[in-house]
N, CA, C and O atoms as a Tinker XYZ file with bonds, in Angstrom:
   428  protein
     1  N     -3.433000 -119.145000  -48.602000    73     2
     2  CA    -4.313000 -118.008000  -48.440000    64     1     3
     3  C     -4.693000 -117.810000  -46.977000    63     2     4     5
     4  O     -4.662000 -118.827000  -46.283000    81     3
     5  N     -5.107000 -116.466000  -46.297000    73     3     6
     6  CA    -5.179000 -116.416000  -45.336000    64     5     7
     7  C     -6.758000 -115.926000  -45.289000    63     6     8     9
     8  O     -7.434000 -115.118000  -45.926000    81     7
     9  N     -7.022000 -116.987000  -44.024000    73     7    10
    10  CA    -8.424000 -116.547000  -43.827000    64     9    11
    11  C     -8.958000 -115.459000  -43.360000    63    10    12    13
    12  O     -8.093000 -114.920000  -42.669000    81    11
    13  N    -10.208000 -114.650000  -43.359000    73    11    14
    14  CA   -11.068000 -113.569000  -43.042000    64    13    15
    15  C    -10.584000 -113.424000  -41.564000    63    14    16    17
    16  O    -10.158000 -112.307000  -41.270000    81    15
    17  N    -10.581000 -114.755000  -40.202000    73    15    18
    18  CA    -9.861000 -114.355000  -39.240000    64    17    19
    19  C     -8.828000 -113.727000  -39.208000    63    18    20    21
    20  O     -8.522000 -112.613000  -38.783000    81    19
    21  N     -8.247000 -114.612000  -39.746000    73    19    22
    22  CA    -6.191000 -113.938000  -39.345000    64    21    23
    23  C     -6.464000 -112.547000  -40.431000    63    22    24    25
    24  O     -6.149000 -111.477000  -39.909000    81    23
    25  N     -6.789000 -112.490000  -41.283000    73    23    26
    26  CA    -6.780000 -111.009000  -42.105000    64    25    27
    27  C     -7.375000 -110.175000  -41.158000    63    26    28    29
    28  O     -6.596000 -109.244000  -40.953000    81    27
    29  N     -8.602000 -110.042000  -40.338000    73    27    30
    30  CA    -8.992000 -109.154000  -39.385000    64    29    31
    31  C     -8.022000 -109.145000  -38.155000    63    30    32    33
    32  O     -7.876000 -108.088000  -37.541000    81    31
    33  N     -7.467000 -110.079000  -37.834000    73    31    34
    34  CA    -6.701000 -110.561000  -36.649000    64    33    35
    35  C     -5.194000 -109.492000  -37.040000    63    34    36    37
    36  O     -4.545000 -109.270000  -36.018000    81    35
    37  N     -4.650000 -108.902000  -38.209000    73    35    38
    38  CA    -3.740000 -108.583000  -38.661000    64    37    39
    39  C     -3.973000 -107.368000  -39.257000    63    38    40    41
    40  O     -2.993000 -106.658000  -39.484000    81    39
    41  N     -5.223000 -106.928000  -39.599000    73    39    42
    42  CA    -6.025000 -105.835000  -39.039000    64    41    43
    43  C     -5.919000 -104.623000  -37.622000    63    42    44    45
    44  O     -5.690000 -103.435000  -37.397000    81    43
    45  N     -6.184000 -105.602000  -37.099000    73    43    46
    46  CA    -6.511000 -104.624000  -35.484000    64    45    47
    47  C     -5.055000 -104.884000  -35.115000    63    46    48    49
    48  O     -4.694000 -103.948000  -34.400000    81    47
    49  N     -3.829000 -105.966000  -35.341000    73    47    50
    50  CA    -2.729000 -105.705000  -34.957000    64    49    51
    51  C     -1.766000 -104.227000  -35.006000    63    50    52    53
    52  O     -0.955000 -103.616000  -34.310000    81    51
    53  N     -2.525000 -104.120000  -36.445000    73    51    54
    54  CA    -1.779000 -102.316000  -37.105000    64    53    55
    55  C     -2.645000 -101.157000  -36.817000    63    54    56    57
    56  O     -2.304000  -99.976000  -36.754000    81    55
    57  N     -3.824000 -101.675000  -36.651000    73    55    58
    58  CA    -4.648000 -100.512000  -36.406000    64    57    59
    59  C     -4.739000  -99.774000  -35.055000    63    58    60    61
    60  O     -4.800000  -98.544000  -35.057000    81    59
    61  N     -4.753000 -100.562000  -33.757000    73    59    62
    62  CA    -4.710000 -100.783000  -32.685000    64    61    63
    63  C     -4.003000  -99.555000  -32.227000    63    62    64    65
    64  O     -4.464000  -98.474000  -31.861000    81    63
    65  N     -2.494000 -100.071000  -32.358000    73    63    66
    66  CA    -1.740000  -99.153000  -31.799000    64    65    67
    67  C     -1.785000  -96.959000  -32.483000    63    66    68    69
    68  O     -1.458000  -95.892000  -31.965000    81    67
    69  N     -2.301000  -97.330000  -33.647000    73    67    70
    70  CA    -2.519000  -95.695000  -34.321000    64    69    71
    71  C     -3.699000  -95.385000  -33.671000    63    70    72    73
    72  O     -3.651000  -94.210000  -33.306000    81    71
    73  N     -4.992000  -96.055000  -33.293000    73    71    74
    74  CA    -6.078000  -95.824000  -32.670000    64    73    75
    75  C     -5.247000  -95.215000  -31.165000    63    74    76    77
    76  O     -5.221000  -94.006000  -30.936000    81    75
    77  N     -4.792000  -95.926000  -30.504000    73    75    78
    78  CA    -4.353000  -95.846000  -29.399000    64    77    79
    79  C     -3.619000  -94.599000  -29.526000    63    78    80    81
    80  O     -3.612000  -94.240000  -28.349000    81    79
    81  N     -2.892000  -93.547000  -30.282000    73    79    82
    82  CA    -2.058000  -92.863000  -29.956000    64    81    83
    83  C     -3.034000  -92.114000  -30.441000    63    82    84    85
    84  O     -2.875000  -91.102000  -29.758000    81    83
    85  N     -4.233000  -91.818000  -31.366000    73    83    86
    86  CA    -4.529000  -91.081000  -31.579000    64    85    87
    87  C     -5.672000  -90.621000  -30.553000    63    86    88    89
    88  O     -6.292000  -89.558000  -30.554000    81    87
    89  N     -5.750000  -91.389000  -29.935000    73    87    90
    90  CA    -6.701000  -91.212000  -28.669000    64    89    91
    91  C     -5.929000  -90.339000  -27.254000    63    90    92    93
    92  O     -6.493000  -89.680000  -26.380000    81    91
    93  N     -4.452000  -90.632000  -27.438000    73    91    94
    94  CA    -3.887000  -90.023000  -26.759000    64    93    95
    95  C     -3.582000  -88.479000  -27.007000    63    94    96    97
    96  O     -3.236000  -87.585000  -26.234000    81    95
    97  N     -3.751000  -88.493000  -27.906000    73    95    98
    98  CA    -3.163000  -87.328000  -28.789000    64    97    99
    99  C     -4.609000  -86.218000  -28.605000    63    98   100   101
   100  O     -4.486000  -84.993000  -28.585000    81    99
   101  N     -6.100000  -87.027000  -28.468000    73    99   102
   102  CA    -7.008000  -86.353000  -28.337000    64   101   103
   103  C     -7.404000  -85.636000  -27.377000    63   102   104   105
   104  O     -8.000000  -84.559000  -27.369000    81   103
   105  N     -6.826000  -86.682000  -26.092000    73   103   106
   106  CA    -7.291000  -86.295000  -24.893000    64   105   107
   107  C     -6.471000  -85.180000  -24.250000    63   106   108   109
   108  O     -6.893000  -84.542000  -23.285000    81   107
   109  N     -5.015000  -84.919000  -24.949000    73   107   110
   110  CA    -4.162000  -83.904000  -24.683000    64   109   111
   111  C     -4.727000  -82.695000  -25.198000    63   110   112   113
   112  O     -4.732000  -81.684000  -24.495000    81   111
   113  N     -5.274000  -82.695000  -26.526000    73   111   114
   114  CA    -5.694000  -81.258000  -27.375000    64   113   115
   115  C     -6.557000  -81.071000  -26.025000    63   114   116   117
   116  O     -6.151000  -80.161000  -25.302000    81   115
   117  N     -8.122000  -82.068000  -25.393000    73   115   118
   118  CA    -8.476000  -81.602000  -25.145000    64   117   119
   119  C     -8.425000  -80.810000  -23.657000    63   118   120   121
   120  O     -9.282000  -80.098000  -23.134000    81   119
   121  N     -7.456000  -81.098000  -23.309000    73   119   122
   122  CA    -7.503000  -81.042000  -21.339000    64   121   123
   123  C     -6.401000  -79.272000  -21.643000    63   122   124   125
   124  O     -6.230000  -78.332000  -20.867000    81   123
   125  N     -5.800000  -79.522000  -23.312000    73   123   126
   126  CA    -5.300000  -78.027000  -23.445000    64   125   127
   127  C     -6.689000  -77.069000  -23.607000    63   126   128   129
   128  O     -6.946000  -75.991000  -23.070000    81   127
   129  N     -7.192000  -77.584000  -24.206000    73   127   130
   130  CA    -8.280000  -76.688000  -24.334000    64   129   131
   131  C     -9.611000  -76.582000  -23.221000    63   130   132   133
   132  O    -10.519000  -75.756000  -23.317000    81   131
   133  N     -9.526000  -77.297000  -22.489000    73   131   134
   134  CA   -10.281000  -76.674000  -21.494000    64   133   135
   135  C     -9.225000  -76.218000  -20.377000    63   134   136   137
   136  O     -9.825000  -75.822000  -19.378000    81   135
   137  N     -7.941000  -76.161000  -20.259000    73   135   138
   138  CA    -7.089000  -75.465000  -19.572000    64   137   139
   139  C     -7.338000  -73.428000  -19.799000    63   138   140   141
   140  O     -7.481000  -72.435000  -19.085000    81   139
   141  N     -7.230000  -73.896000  -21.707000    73   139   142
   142  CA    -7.410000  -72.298000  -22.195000    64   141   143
   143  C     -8.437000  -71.859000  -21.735000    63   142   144   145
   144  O     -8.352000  -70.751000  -21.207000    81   143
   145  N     -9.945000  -72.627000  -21.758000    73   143   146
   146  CA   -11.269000  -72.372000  -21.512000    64   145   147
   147  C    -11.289000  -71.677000  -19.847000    63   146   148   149
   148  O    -11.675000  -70.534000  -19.600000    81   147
   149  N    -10.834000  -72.559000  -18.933000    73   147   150
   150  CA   -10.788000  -71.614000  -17.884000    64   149   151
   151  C    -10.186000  -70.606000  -17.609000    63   150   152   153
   152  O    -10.557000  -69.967000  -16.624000    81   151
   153  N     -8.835000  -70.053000  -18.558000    73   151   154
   154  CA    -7.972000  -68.919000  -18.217000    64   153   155
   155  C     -8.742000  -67.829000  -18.410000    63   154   156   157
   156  O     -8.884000  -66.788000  -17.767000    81   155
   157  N     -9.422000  -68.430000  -19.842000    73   155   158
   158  CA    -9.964000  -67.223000  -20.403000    64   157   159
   159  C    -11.520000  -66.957000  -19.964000    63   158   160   161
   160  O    -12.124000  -66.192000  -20.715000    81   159
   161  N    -12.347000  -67.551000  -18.704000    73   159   162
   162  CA   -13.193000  -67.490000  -18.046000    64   161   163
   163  C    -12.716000  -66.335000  -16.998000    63   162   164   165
   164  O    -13.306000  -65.267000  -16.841000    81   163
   165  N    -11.541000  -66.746000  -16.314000    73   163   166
   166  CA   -10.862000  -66.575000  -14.971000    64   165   167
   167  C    -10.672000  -64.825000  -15.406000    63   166   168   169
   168  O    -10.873000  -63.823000  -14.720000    81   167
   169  N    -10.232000  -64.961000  -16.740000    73   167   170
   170  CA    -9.571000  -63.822000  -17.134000    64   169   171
   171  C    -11.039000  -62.393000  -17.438000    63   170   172   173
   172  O    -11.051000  -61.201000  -17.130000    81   171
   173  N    -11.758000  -62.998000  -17.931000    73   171   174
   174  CA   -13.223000  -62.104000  -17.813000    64   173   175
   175  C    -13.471000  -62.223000  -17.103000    63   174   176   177
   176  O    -13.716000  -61.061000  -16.777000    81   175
   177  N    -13.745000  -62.887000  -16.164000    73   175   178
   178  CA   -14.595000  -62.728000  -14.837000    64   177   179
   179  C    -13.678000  -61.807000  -13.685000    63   178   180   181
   180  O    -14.170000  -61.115000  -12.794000    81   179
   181  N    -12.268000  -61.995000  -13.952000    73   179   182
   182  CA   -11.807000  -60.727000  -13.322000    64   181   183
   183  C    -12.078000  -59.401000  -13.651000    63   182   184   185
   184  O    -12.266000  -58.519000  -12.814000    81   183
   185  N    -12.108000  -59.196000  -15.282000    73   183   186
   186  CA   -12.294000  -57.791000  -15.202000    64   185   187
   187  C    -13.827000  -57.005000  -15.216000    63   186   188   189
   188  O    -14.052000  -55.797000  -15.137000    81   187
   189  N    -14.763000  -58.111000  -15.344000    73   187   190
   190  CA   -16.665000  -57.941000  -15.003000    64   189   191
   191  C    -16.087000  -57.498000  -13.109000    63   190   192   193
   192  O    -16.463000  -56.572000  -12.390000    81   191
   193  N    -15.273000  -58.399000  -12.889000    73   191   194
   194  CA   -15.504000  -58.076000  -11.296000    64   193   195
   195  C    -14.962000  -56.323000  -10.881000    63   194   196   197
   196  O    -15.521000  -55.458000  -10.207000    81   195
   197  N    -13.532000  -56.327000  -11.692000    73   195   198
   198  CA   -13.168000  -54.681000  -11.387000    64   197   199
   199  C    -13.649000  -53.878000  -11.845000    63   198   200   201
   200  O    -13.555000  -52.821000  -11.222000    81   199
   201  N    -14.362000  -53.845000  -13.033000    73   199   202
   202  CA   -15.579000  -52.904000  -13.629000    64   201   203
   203  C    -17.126000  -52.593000  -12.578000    63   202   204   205
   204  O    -17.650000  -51.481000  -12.517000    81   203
   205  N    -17.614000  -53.741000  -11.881000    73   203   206
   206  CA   -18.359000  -54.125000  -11.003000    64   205   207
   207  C    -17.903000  -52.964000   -9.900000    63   206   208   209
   208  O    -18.542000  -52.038000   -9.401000    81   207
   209  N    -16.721000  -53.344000   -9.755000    73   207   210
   210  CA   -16.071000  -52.418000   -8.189000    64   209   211
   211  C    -16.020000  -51.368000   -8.678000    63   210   212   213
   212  O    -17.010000  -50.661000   -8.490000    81   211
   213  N    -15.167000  -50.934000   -9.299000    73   211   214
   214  CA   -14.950000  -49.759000   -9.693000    64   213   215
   215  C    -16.397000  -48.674000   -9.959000    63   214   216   217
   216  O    -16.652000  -47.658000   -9.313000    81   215
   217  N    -17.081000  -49.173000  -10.932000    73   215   218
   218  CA   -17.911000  -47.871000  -11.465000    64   217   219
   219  C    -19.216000  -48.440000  -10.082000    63   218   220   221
   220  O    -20.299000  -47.931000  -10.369000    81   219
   221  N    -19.292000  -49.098000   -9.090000    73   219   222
   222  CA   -20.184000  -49.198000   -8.329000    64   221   223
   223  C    -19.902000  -48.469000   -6.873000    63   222   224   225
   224  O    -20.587000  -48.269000   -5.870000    81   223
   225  N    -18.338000  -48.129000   -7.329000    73   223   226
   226  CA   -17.905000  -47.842000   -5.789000    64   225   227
   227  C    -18.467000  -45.897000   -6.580000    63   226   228   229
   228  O    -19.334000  -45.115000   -6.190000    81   227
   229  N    -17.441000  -45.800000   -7.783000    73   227   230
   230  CA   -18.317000  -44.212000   -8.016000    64   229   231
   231  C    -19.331000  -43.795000   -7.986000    63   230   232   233
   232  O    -19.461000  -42.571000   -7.986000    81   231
   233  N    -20.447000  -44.636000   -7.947000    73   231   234
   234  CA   -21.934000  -44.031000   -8.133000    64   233   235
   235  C    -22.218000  -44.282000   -6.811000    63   234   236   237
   236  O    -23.338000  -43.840000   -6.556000    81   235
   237  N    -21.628000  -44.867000   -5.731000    73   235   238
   238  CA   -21.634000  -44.928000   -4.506000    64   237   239
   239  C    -21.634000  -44.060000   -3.287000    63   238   240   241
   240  O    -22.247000  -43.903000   -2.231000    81   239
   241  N    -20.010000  -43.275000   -4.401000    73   239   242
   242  CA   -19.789000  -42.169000   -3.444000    64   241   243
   243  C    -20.469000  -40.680000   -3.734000    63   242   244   245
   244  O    -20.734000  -39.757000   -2.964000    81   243
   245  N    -20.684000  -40.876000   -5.542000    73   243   246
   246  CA   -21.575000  -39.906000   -5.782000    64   245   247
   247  C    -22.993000  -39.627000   -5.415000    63   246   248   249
   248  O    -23.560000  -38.564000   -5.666000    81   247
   249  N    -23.635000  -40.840000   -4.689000    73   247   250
   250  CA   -24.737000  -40.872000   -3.990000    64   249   251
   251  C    -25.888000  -40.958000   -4.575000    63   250   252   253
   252  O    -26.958000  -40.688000   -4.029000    81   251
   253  N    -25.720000  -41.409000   -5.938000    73   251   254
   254  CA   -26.885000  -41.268000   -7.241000    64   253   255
   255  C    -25.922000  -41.785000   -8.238000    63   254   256   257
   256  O    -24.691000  -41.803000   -8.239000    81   255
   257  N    -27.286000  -42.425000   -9.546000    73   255   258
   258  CA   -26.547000  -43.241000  -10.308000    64   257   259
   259  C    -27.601000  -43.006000  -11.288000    63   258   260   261
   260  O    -28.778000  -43.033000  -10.929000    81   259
   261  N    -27.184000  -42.718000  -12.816000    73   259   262
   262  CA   -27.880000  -42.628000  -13.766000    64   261   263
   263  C    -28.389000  -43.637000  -14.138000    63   262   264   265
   264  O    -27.671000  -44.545000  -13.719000    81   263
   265  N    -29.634000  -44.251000  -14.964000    73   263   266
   266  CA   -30.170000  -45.464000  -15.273000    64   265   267
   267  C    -29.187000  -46.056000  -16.276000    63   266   268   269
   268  O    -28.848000  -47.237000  -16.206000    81   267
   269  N    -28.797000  -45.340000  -17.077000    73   267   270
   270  CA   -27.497000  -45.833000  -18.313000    64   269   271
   271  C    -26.471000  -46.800000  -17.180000    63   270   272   273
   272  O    -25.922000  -47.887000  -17.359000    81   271
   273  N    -26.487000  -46.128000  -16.298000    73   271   274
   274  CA   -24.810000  -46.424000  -15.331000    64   273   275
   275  C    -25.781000  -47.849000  -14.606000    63   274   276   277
   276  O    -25.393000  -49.016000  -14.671000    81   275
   277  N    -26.655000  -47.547000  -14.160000    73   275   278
   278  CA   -27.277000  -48.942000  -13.499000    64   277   279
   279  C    -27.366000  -49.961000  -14.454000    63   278   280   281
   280  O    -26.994000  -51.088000  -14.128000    81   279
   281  N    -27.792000  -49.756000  -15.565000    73   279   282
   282  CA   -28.387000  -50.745000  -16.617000    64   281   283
   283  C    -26.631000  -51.694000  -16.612000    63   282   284   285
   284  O    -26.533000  -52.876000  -16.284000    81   283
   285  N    -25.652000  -50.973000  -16.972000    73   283   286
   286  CA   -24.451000  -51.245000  -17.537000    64   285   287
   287  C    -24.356000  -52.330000  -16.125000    63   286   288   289
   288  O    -24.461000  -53.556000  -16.086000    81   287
   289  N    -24.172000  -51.558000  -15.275000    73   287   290
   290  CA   -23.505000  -52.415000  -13.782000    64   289   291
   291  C    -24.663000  -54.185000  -13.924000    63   290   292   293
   292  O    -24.300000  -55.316000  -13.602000    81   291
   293  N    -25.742000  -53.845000  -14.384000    73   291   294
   294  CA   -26.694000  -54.571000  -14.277000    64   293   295
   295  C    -25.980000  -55.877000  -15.355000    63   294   296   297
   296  O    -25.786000  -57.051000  -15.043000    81   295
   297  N    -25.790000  -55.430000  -16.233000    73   295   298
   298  CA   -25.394000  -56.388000  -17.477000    64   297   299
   299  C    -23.891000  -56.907000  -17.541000    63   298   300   301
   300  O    -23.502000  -57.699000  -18.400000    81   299
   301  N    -22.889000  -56.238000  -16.284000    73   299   302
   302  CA   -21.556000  -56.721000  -15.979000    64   301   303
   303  C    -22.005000  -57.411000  -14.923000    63   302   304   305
   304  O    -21.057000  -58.183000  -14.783000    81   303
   305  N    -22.784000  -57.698000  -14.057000    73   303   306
   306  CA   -23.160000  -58.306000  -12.821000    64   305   307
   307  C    -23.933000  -59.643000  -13.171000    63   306   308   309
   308  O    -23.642000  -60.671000  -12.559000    81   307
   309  N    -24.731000  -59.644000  -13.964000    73   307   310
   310  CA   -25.065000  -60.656000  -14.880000    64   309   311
   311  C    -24.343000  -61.510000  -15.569000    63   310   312   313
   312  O    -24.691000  -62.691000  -15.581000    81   311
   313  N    -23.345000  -61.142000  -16.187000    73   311   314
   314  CA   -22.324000  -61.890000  -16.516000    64   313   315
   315  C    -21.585000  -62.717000  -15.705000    63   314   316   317
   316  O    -21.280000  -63.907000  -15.794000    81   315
   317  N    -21.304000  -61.663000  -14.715000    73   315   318
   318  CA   -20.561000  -62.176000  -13.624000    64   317   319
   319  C    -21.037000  -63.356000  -12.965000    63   318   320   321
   320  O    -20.457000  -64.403000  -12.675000    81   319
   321  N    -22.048000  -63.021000  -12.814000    73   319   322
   322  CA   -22.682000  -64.260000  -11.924000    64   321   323
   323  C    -22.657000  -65.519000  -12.871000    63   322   324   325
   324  O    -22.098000  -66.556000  -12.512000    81   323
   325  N    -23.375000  -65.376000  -14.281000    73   323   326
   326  CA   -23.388000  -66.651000  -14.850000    64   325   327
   327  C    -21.641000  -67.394000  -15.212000    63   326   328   329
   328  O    -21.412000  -68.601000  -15.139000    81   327
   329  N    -20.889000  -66.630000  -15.485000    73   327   330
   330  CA   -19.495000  -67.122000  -14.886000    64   329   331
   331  C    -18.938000  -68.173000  -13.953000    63   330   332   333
   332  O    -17.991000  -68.958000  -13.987000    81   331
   333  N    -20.233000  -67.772000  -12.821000    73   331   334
   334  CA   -19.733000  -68.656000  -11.417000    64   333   335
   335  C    -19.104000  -67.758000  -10.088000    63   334   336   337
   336  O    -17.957000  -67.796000   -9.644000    81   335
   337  N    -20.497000  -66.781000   -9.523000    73   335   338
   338  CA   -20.524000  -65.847000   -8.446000    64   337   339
   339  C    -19.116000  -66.668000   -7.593000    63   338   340   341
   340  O    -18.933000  -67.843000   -7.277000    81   339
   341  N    -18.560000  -65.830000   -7.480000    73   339   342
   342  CA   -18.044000  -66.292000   -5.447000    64   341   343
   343  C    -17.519000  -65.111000   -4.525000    63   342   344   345
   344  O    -17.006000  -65.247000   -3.415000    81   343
   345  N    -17.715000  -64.100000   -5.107000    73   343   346
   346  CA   -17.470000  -62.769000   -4.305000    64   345   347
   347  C    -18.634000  -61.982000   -3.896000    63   346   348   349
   348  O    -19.359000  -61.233000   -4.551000    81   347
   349  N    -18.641000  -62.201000   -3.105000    73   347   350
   350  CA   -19.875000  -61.308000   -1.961000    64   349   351
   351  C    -19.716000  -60.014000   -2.067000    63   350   352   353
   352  O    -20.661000  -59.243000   -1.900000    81   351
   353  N    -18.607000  -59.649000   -2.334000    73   351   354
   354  CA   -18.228000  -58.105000   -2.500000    64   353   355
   355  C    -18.893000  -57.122000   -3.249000    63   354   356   357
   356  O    -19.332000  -56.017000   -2.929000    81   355
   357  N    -18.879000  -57.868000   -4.532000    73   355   358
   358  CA   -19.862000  -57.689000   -6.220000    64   357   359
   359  C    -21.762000  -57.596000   -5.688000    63   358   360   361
   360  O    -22.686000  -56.835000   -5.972000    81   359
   361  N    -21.611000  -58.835000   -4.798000    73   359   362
   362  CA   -23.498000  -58.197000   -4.674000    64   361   363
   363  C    -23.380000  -57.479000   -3.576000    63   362   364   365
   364  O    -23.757000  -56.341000   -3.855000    81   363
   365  N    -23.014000  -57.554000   -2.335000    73   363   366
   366  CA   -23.196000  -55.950000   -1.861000    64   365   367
   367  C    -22.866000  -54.654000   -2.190000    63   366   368   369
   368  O    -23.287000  -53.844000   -1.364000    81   367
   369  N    -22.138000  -54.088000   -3.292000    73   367   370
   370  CA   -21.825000  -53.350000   -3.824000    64   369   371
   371  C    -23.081000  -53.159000   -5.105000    63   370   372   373
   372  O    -23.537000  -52.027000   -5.270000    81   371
   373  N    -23.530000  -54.170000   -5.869000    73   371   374
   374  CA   -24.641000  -54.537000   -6.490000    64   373   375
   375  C    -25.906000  -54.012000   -5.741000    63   374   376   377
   376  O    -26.708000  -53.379000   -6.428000    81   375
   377  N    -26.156000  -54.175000   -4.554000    73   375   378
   378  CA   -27.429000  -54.092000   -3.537000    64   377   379
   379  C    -27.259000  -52.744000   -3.089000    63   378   380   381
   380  O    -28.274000  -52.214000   -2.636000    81   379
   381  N    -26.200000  -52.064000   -3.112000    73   379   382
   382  CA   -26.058000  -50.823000   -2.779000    64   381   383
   383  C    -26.434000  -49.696000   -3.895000    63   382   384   385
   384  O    -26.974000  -48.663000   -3.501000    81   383
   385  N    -26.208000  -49.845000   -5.044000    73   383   386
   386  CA   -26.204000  -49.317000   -6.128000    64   385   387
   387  C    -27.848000  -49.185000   -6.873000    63   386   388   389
   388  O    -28.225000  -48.180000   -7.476000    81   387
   389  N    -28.626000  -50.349000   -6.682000    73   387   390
   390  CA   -29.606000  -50.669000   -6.758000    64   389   391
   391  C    -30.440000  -49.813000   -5.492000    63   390   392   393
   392  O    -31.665000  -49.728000   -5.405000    81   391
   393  N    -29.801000  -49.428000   -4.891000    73   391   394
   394  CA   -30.780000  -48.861000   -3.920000    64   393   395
   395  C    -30.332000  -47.156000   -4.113000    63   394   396   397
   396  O    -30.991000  -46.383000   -3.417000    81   395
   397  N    -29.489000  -46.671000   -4.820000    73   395   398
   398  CA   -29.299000  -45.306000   -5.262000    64   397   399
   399  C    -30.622000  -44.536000   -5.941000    63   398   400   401
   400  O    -31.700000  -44.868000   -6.434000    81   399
   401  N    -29.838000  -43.233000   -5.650000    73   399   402
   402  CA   -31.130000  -42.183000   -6.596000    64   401   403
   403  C    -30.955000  -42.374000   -7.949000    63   402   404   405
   404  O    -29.897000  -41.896000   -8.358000    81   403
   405  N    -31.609000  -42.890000   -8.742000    73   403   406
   406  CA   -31.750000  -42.656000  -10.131000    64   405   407
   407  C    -31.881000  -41.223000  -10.806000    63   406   408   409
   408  O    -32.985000  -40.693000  -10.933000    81   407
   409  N    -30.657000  -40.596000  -11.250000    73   407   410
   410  CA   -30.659000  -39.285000  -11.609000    64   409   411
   411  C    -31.003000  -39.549000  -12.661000    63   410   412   413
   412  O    -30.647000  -40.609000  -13.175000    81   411
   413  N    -31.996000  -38.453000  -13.460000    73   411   414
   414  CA   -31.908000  -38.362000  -14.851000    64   413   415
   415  C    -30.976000  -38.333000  -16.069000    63   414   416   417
   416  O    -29.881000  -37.815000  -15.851000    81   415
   417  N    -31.201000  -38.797000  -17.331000    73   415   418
   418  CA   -29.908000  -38.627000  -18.039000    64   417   419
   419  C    -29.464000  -37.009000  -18.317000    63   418   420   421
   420  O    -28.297000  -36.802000  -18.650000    81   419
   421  N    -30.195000  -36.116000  -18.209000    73   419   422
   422  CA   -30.130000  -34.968000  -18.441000    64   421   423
   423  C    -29.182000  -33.952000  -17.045000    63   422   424   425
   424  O    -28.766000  -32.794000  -17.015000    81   423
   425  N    -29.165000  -34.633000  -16.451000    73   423   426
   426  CA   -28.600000  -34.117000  -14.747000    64   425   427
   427  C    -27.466000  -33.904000  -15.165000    63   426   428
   428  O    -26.589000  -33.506000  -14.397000    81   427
């Protein structure tokens, strides 16, 4: 008969190695999935940024900006930032817009 040692000892011999691969196997799902996690960060935060440019450069040149149109820029700029700001471009364009005439919605 084999004792409680060698039975645990013959134990972790078989177990060991499935632990081991399945640990490998974990750390791959996860480094895929925070690979996806940043594409798909990278990938919104580009288009908060060209929405940002875009409808900030129009109310720019139009020289006035409806509160609807500010609010919106307000809540893509917000995003943006909690994302992880690194374009200076977005808040001076932001600081510019913010300093427009607030036309009425009726204008």
């Amino acid at each position: 008969m084999q004792t409680l040692a060698d039975k645990l000892a013959a134990a972790v011999t078989v177990l060991l190695p499935v632990l081991t691969a399945f640990a490998g196997w974990a750390v791959a799902q996860l480094g895929k999935s925070r690979k996806a996690d940043k594409a798909l960060t990278e990938g919104v935060k580009s288009l908060l940024r060209g929405q940002i440019i875009d409808l900030g450069l129009h109310y720019i040149k139009e020289g006035e900006i409806p509160p609807y149109g500010l609010d919106t820029l307000e809540n893509y700029y917000t995003a943006y930032v909690d994302l992880g700001d690194g374009d200076r471009s977005t808040h001076d364009i932001m600081d510019r817009c913010r300093k427009l005439h607030i036309r009425s919605g009726g204008e």
